[in-house]
Coordinates of C-alpha atoms and ligand atoms in Angstrom, one line a residue:
X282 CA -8.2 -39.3 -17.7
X283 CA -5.4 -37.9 -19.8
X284 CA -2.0 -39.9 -20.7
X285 CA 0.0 -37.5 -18.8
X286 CA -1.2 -38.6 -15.5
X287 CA 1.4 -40.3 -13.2
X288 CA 1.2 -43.5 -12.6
X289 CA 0.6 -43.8 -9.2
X290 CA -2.2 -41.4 -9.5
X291 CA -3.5 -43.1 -12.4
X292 CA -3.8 -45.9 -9.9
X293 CA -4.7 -43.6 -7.3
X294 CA -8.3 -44.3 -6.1
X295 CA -8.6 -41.1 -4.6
X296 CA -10.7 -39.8 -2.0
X297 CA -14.4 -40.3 -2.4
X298 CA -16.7 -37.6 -1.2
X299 CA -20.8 -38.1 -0.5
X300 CA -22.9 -39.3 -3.5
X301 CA -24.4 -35.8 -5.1
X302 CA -27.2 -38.2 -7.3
X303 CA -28.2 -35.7 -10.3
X304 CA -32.0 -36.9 -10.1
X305 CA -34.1 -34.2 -7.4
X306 CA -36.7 -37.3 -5.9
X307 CA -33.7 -38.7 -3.6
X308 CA -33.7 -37.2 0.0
X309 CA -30.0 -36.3 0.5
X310 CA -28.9 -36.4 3.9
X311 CA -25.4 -37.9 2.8
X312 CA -22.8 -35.0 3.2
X313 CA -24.3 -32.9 5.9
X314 CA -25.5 -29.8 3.8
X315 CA -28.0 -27.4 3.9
X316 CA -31.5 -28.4 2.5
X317 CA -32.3 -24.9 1.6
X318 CA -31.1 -23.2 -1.3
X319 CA -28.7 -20.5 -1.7
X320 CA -29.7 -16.9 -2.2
X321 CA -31.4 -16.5 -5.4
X322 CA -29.0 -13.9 -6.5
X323 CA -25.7 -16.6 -5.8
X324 CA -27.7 -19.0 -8.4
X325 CA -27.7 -16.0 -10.9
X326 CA -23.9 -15.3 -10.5
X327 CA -23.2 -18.2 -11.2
X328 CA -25.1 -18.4 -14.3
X329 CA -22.7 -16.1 -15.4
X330 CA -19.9 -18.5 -15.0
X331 CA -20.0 -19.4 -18.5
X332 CA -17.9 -15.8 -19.6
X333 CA -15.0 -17.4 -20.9
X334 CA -17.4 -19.4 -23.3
X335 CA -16.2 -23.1 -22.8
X336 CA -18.3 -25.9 -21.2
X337 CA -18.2 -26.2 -17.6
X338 CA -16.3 -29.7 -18.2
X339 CA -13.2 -28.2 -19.7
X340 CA -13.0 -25.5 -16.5
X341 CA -11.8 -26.1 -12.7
X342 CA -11.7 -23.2 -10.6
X343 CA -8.8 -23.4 -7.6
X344 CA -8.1 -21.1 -4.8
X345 CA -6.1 -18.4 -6.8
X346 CA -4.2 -19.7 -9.6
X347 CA -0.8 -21.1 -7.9
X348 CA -3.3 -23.9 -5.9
X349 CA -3.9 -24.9 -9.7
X350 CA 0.0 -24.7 -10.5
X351 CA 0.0 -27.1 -7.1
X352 CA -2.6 -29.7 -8.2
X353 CA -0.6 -29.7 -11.8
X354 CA 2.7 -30.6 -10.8
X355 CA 1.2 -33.2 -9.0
X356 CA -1.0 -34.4 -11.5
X357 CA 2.4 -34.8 -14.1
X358 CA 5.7 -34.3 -12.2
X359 CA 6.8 -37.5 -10.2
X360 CA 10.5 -38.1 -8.7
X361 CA 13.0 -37.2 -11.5
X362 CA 10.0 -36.2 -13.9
X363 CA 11.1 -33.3 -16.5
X364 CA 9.5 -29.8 -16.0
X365 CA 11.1 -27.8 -18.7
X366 CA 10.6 -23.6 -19.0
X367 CA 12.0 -20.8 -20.0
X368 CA 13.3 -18.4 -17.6
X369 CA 13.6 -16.0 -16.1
X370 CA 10.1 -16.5 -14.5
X371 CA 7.5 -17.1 -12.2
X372 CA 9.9 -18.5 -9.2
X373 CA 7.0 -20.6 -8.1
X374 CA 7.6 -23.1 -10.3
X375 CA 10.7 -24.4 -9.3
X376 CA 9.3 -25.0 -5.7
X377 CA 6.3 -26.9 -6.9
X378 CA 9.0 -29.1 -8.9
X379 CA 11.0 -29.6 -5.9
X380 CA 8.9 -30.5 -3.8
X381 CA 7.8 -33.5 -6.0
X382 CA 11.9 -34.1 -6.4
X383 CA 11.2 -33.3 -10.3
X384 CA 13.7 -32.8 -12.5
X385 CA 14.0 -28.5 -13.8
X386 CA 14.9 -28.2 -17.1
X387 CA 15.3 -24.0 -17.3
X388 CA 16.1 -22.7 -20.0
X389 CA 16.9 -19.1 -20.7
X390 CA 14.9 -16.4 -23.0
X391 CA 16.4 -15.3 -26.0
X392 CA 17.8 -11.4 -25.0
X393 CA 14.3 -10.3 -26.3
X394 CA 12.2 -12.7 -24.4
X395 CA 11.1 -14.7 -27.1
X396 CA 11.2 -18.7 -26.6
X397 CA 14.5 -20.3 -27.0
X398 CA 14.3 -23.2 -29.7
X399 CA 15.9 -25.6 -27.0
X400 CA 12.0 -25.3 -25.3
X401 CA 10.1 -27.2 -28.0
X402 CA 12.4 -30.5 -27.8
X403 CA 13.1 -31.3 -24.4
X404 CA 10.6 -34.4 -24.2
X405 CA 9.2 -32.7 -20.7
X406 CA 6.4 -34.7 -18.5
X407 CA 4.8 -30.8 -18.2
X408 CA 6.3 -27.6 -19.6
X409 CA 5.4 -24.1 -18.4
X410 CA 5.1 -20.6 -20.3
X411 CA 4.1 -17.9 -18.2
X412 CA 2.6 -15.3 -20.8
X413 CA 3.1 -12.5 -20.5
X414 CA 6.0 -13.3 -18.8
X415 CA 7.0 -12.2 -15.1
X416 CA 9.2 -10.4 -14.7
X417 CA 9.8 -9.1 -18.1
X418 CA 5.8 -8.5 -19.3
X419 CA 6.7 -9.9 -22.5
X420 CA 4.1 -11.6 -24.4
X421 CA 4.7 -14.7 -26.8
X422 CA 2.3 -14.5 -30.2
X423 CA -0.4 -17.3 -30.1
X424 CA 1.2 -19.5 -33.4
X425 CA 4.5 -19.7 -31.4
X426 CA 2.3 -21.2 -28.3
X427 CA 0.4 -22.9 -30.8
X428 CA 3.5 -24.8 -32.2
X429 CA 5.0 -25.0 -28.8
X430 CA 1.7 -27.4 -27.8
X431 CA 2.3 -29.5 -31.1
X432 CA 5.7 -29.9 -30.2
X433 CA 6.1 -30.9 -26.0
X434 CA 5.2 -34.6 -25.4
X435 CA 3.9 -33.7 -22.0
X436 CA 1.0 -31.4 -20.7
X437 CA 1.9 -27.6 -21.8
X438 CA 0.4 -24.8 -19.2
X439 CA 0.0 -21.4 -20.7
X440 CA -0.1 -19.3 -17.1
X441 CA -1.8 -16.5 -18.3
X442 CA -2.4 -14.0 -14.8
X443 CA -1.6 -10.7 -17.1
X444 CA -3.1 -12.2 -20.4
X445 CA -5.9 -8.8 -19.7
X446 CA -3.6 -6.5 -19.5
X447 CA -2.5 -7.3 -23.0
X448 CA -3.0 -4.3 -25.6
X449 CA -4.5 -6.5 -28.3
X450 CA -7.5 -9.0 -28.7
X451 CA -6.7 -12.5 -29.6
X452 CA -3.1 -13.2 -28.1
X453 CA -5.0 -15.8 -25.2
X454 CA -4.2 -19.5 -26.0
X455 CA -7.9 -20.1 -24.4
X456 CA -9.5 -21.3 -27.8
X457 CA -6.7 -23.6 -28.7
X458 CA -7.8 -26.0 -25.4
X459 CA -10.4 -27.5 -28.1
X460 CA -8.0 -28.6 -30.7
X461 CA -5.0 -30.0 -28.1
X462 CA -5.6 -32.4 -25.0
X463 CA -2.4 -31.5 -23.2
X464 CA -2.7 -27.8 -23.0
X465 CA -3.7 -26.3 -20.2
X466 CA -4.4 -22.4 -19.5
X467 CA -4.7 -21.0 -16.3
X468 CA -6.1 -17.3 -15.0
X469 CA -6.2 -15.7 -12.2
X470 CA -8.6 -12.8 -10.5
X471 CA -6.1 -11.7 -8.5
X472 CA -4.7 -9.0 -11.3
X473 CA -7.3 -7.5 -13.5
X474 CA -9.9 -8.4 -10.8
X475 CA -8.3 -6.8 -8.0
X476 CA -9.5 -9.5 -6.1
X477 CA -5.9 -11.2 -5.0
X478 CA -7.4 -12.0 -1.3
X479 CA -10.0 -13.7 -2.2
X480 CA -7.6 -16.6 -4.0
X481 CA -9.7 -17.6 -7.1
X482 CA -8.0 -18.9 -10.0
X483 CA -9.2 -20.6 -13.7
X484 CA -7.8 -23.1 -15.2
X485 CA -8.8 -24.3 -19.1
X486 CA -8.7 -27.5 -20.4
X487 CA -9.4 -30.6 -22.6
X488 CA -11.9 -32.5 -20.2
X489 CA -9.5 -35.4 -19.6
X490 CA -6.9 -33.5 -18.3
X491 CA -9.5 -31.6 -15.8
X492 CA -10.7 -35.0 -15.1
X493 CA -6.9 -35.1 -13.3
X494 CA -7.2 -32.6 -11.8
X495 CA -10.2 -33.5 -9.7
X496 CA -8.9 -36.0 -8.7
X497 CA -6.0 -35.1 -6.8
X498 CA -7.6 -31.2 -5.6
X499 CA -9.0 -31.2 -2.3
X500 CA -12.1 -32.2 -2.2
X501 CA -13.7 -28.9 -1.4
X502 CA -11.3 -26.7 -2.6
X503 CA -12.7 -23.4 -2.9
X504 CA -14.9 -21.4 -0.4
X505 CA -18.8 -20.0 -1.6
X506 CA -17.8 -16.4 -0.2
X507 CA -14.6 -16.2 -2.9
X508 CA -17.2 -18.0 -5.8
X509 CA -19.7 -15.7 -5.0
X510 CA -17.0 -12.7 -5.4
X511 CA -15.6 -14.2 -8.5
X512 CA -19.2 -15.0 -10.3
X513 CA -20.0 -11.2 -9.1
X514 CA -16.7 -10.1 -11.0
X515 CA -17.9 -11.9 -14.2
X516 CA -21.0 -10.0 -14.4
X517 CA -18.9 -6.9 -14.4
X518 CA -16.4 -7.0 -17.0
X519 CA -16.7 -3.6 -17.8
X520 CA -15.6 -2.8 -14.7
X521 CA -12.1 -4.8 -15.1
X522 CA -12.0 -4.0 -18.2
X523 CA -11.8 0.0 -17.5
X524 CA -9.5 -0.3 -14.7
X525 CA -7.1 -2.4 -17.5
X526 CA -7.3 0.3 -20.0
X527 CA -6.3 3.0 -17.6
X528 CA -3.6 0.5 -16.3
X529 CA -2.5 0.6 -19.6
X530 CA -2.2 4.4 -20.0
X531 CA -0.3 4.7 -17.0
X532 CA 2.4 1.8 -17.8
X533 CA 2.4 3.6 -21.4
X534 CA 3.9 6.8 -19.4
X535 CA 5.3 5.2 -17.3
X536 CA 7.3 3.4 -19.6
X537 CA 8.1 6.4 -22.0
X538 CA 9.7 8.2 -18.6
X539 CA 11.5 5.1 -17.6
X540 CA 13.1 5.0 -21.0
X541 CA 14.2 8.8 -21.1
X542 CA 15.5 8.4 -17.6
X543 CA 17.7 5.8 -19.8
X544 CA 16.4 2.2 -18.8
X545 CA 15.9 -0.5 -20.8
X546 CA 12.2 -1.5 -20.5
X547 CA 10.4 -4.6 -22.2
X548 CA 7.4 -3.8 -23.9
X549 CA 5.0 -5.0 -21.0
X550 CA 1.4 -6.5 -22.2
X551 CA 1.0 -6.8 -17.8
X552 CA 0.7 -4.6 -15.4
X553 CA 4.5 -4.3 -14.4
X554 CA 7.6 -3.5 -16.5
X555 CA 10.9 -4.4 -16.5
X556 CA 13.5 -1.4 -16.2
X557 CA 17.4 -3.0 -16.6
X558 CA 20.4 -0.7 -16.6
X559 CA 22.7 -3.0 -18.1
X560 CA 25.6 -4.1 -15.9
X561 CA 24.4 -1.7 -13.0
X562 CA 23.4 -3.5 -10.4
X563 CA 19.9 -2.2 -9.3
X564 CA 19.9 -3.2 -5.3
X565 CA 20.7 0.6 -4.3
X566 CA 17.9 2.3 -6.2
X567 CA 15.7 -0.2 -5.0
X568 CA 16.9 0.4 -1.1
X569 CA 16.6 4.0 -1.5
X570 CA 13.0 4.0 -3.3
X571 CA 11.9 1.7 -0.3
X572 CA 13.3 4.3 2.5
X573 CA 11.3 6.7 0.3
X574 CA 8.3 4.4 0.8
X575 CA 8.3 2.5 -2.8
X576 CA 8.2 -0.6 -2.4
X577 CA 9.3 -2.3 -6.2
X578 CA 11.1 -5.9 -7.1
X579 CA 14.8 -6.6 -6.5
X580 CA 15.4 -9.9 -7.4
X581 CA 19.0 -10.2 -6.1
X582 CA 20.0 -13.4 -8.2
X583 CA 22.3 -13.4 -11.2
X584 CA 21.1 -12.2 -14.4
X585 CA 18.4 -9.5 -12.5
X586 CA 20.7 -7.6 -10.5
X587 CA 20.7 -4.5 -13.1
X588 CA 16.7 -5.2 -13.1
X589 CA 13.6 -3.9 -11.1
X590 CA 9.9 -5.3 -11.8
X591 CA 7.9 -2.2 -11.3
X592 CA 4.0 -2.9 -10.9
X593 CA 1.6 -0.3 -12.8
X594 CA 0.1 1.7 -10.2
X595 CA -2.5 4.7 -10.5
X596 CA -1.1 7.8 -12.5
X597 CA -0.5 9.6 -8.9
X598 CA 1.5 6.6 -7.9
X599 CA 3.7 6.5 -11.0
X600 CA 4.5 10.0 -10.8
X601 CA 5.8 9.6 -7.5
X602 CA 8.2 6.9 -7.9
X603 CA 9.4 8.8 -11.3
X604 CA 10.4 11.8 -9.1
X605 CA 11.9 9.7 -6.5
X606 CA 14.3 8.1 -9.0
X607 CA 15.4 11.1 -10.6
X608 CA 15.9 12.5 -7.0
X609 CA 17.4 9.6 -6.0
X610 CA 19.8 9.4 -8.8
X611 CA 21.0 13.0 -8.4
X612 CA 21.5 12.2 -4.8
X613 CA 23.6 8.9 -5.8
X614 CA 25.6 10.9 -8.7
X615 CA 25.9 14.4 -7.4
X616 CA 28.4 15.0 -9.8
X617 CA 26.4 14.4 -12.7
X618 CA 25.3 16.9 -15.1
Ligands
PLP55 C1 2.8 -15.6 -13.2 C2 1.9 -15.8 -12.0 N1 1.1 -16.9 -12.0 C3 0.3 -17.1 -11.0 C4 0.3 -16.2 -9.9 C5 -0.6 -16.6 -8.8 O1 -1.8 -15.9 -8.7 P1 -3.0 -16.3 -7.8 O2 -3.1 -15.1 -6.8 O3 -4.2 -16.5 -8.7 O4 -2.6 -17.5 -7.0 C6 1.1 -15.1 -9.9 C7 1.0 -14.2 -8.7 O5 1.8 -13.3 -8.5 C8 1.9 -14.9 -11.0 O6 2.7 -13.8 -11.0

């Protein structure tokens, strides 16, 4: 157990499933199971489990990544507990606070997305970073996480969903879970896998603090037909790991066109980019794409209004929404050269 943990959970007894004894001479007829074994070729998926290189203690797998968000918050956020993070960002995580009745602490990006210093002193019982970031794409650099984890007195979580569309090796805060015991990283298959139905989600950390977790996740948390899909992913990395690189050709172009068409775009490392027109607000373009049949994201709040997320799609795909904006543009300005 960690020295995050609530209280109350600390104290929590939690519920206790069937026995599963590790010796094979006991006849198990305890949790109503099968007696026969799986198919042979489920049993060498998940010997492939181990892709991410770290021992199965320091890994819990949740259905998709915001059921281990869930389990999280209420592993560390109690009534008028701190949850501090920078935003714009993932708008999940101020519902998970909320329900608990946590306390936000949100504090905004610097104009370029990097970390505002405010993040590394605000004495929260669990901090997010969502990197790279939604809905900018922004990525912070590893020694800035790094020193962000020395600094928070709480559990940090690195929610890394887009970490693979990242152009360069090396940026994951993965390996750092071996030299802090309150970091916590979390993946998701529903991005670089393509496999968002299936809801499977990673999360990395210092045995302790996945010890937690356990504790207060369902008990049987995940189905066999989405571990069998996940295990089957892992043995095919090559397979992600081409549909990344053309993701990241197409959000190259994409953003190049974007730029010329005179938006401001972040330099993505996801599969989205952010295009602002300063001051303008967005909520027209966006209602004309979608009556051309482009659907983007309009987040109508302050602060986004001159912003649309605009997800990476095939090379096809992006071509057509570039052609609908320019038409759509001319049709909004007529009078424009
Ligand atoms: C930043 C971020 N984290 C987590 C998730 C949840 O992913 P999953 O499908 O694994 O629950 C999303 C989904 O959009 C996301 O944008």
């Amino acid at each position: 157990m960690s020295p995050y943990l609530r209280k109350n959970i600390t104290a929590l007894k939690g519920y206790a499933p069937g026995e599963q004894p590790q010796n094979d001479d006991i006849i198990k007829l305890n949790t109503n199971e099968n007696p026969y074994p799986p198919s042979p070729r489920v049993l060498k998926a998940l010997r492939k489990a181990t892709a991410y290189g770290v021992r199965p203690d320091n890994v819990l797998a949740g259905n998709g990544s915001d059921e281990l968000l869930s389990i999280l918050v209420r592993c560390f956020v109690g009534r008028g507990d701190r949850a501090a993070y920078p935003v714009p960002t993932y708008t999940l995580y101020d519902t998970l606070i909320d329900i608990q009745e946590g306390e936000r602490a949100v504090i905004s990006y610097l104009p370029d997305f990097s970390l505002p210093e405010a993040l590394f002193s605000q004495q929260a019982a669990l901090t997010f970073v969502c990197n790279p970031n939604s809905p900018s794409g922004t990525l912070v650099p590893l020694p800035e996480i790094e020193r962000l984890a020395r600094s928070v007195t709480g559990v940090l979580v690195v929610d890394e969903a887009y970490i693979d569309f990242a152009e360069e090796d090396g940026v994951s805060a993965l390996p750092l879970i071996r030299d802090f015991s309150n970091l916590v990283v979390l993946r998701s298959f529903s991005k670089s896998f393509s496999l968002a139905g299936l809801r499977i989600g990673l999360a990395f950390a210092a045995e302790g603090i996945i010890t937690d977790m356990i504790k207060v996740k369902d008990s049987y948390n995940l189905n066999r037909l989405s571990l069998a899909a996940a295990c089957a992913a892992l043995q095919d990395m090559q397979w992600m790991l081409r549909n990344v690189r053309r993701i990241q050709k197409s959000r190259q172009r994409l953003t190049l066109q974007l730029r010329k068409m005179g938006f401001h775009v972040y330099p993505s490392q996801a599969n989205f980019v952010m295009a602002r027109r300063e001051g303008q607000n967005l909520g027209g373009l966006y209602e004309a794409l979608k009556r051309r049949g482009i659907l983007v994201r309009y987040f109508d709040v302050p602060g986004l209004q001159d912003s649309l997320r605009i997800s990476v799609g095939t090379p096809r795909e992006v071509r057509a929404l570039l052609r609908a904006i320019e038409t759509t543009e001319t049709d909004l300005s007529p009078g424009l050269p």
